[in-house]
Amino acid sequence: MSNMITVKNMCLWYGEHQALKNINVSIPEKSITAFIGPSGCGKSTFLKSLNRMNDLIQGVRITGDILYNGKNIFDSSVDVNELRREVGMVFQKPNPFPMSIYDNIAYGPRTHGIKNKAKLDDIVECSLRDAAIWEEVKDRLKKNALGLSGGQQQRLCIARALAVKPAVLLMDEPTSALDPISTSKIEELSMKLKENYTIIMVTHNMQQAVRISDQTAFFLLGELIEYGNTETLFSTPKDKRTEDYITGRFG
Amino acid sequence: MRSKFDEQLALLNKEMIEMGALCEEIISRVLKALTEEDGQLLHGISSLGPEIDQKERTIETLCLKLLLQQQPVAKDLRQISAALKMITDMERIGDQAEDIAEIVPFVKNRPQTVDTLLHEMAEASIKMVTESVDAFVGRDIGLAKKVIKDDDIVDNYFTLIKQALISGIVDNPKDGECSIDLLMIAKYFERIGDHATNIAEWVVFSVTGIHKEG
C-alpha cells in the first residue's frame, strides 16, 4: 500500500501559540486512519491542515511539508480549490445546505462546471448509493435536506463530499452528534468507502477507532506521540503517555 | 476517573491469588497423602476440587463483566485476557491433583528409587505452580521465565521415573499394575508442570504483550 499523504517536520502556530510541533507521519491510501487525543491536542488542527482549511484562519503560520501524492500542498502551483476537491471534508455536525437533497449533491459538480442533467442525475444517484442513503431518499430527492434525520443528514454530507470524486475524505468527529444506530451506519459506510477512498478521521470515541481504523495516531499537546497499527497501539502501546490516555488515566 | 475500574482489577487480582493458593493447597495435600498414606488427607482433597471450579466461574464472570463494562485496552486488556486463559490452566491443575488422589490408595508398595524420584518431581512441580502464581502477582517476568525453564526439570524426572519403572517391571513382572499407576501419577505431575508453564507464559504476555507461541 503506497502513502497518500506524507507529512514532514510540520509545525503550526496560531499567532504566538504553537499548536503542532514537528509532526512526521505517512498515511497509506485506501485505509482508515484515526486521530485520537484529548481536547486541544491539535488533532483537528492537523486534520484541517491536510486540505489547507487552516488557510482560512487569520494568524496561522505553518512550516514543514505536507505531500499529497508526492506533491507539496503548499507549493505555489497548487490550486487550493482542486486540492479541496480531492481532499474532501465531513464535519462533526451535519451541515446540509438549505435546499433539496438533489441540489445538495449536485452543488459541487455544478460549481465544477457540470451542467448536463443526465450526468448530474447519475452523479447524484452514485454518490447517494455510495453513502448508503439512496434507498432512503430516492423517492424524495426534491424535498428539503433539512427534513432528514441527523444520521441521514450526515450520510448526505458524505454523499455531497463524494459527488466531486475526491481521493481522500477527512472526517472531524463525524458521529459525535449521532445516535448509536446512525453511528454504526456511518462506521459501516466508512469501512466500505475505504475500498476506494483514503479516510482520515478525528474521533473522541476510542472504541470507534479500535472498531474501524487501520492506523491510529495519538496526539498530545501538539505532538504526535505515537502512530501505528491500531490493534498494536491499543493492545501494546509503546509510549507510557499513550497507555495512560487510552486506559483512561488522564484526558 | 477510573477508580471503579481499578477496584475491579484489584478484585480480579485477589481472586486470582486465591485460586492460585487453592491449587498450591491441593497439590501439597496430594503430595502429603502420597507420603503419609493418610485417608483423611485424601478426603480433604475431594472438597478442594469443587472450590477451585467455583473460583474459576467467579473469575470468568468478573472478567466478562470487565470486558463488557470497561472495554479495556492495552495493559488492562492483556491482564484480563491473560487471567481468562490462566484460570483454565489452574482448573486443570486442580483436576490433575484430584486424578492423582484417586490413584494414591493403589500404590502402597513403591520401590524406594521411584518413591524418591516421585517426591522430588512432585516438589519441583509444586514449586513451578507456586512461582507461576507469584510471578503473576508480582508481574515478575524473570520469575515467569524461570518457571518456563524449570519445566525441563520436571520433564526429566518423568523420564527417570519411567526408566526406573521399566526396570522394575522387568525384575518383578507382578508389580506391573502398581508400576503403571505410578507412571500415571508421574504423568499427572508432568502435566501440572506444563500448566504452570502455560500460566507463566501468560504472565509474560500480560506484562510485555508478547506470547511465546507468537
CSV table of C-alpha atoms in Angstrom, one decimal, chain A residues 207 234-237 243 246-250, chain B residues 1-2 6 71 73-76 78 208-209:
chain,number,residue,atom,x,y,z
A,207,GLN,CA,-13.8,2.1,20.7
A,234,PHE,CA,-4.4,-0.4,21.6
A,235,SER,CA,-3.0,-3.7,22.8
A,236,THR,CA,0.7,-2.9,23.4
A,237,PRO,CA,1.2,0.9,23.2
A,243,GLU,CA,-1.1,3.8,27.6
A,246,ILE,CA,-6.2,5.1,26.2
A,247,THR,CA,-6.7,3.4,29.6
A,248,GLY,CA,-8.4,6.5,30.9
A,249,ARG,CA,-5.7,7.6,33.4
A,250,PHE,CA,-5.9,11.1,32.1
B,1,MET,CA,-11.5,8.9,36.9
B,2,ARG,CA,-11.1,5.1,36.7
B,6,ASP,CA,-9.0,-0.1,39.4
B,71,GLN,CA,-14.0,-2.2,27.2
B,73,VAL,CA,-7.3,-1.7,26.2
B,74,ALA,CA,-3.5,-2.0,26.5
B,75,LYS,CA,-2.3,-3.4,29.8
B,76,ASP,CA,-5.8,-3.8,31.2
B,78,ARG,CA,-3.8,-8.1,28.5
B,208,THR,CA,5.0,-7.5,27.7
B,209,GLY,CA,2.3,-8.1,25.2
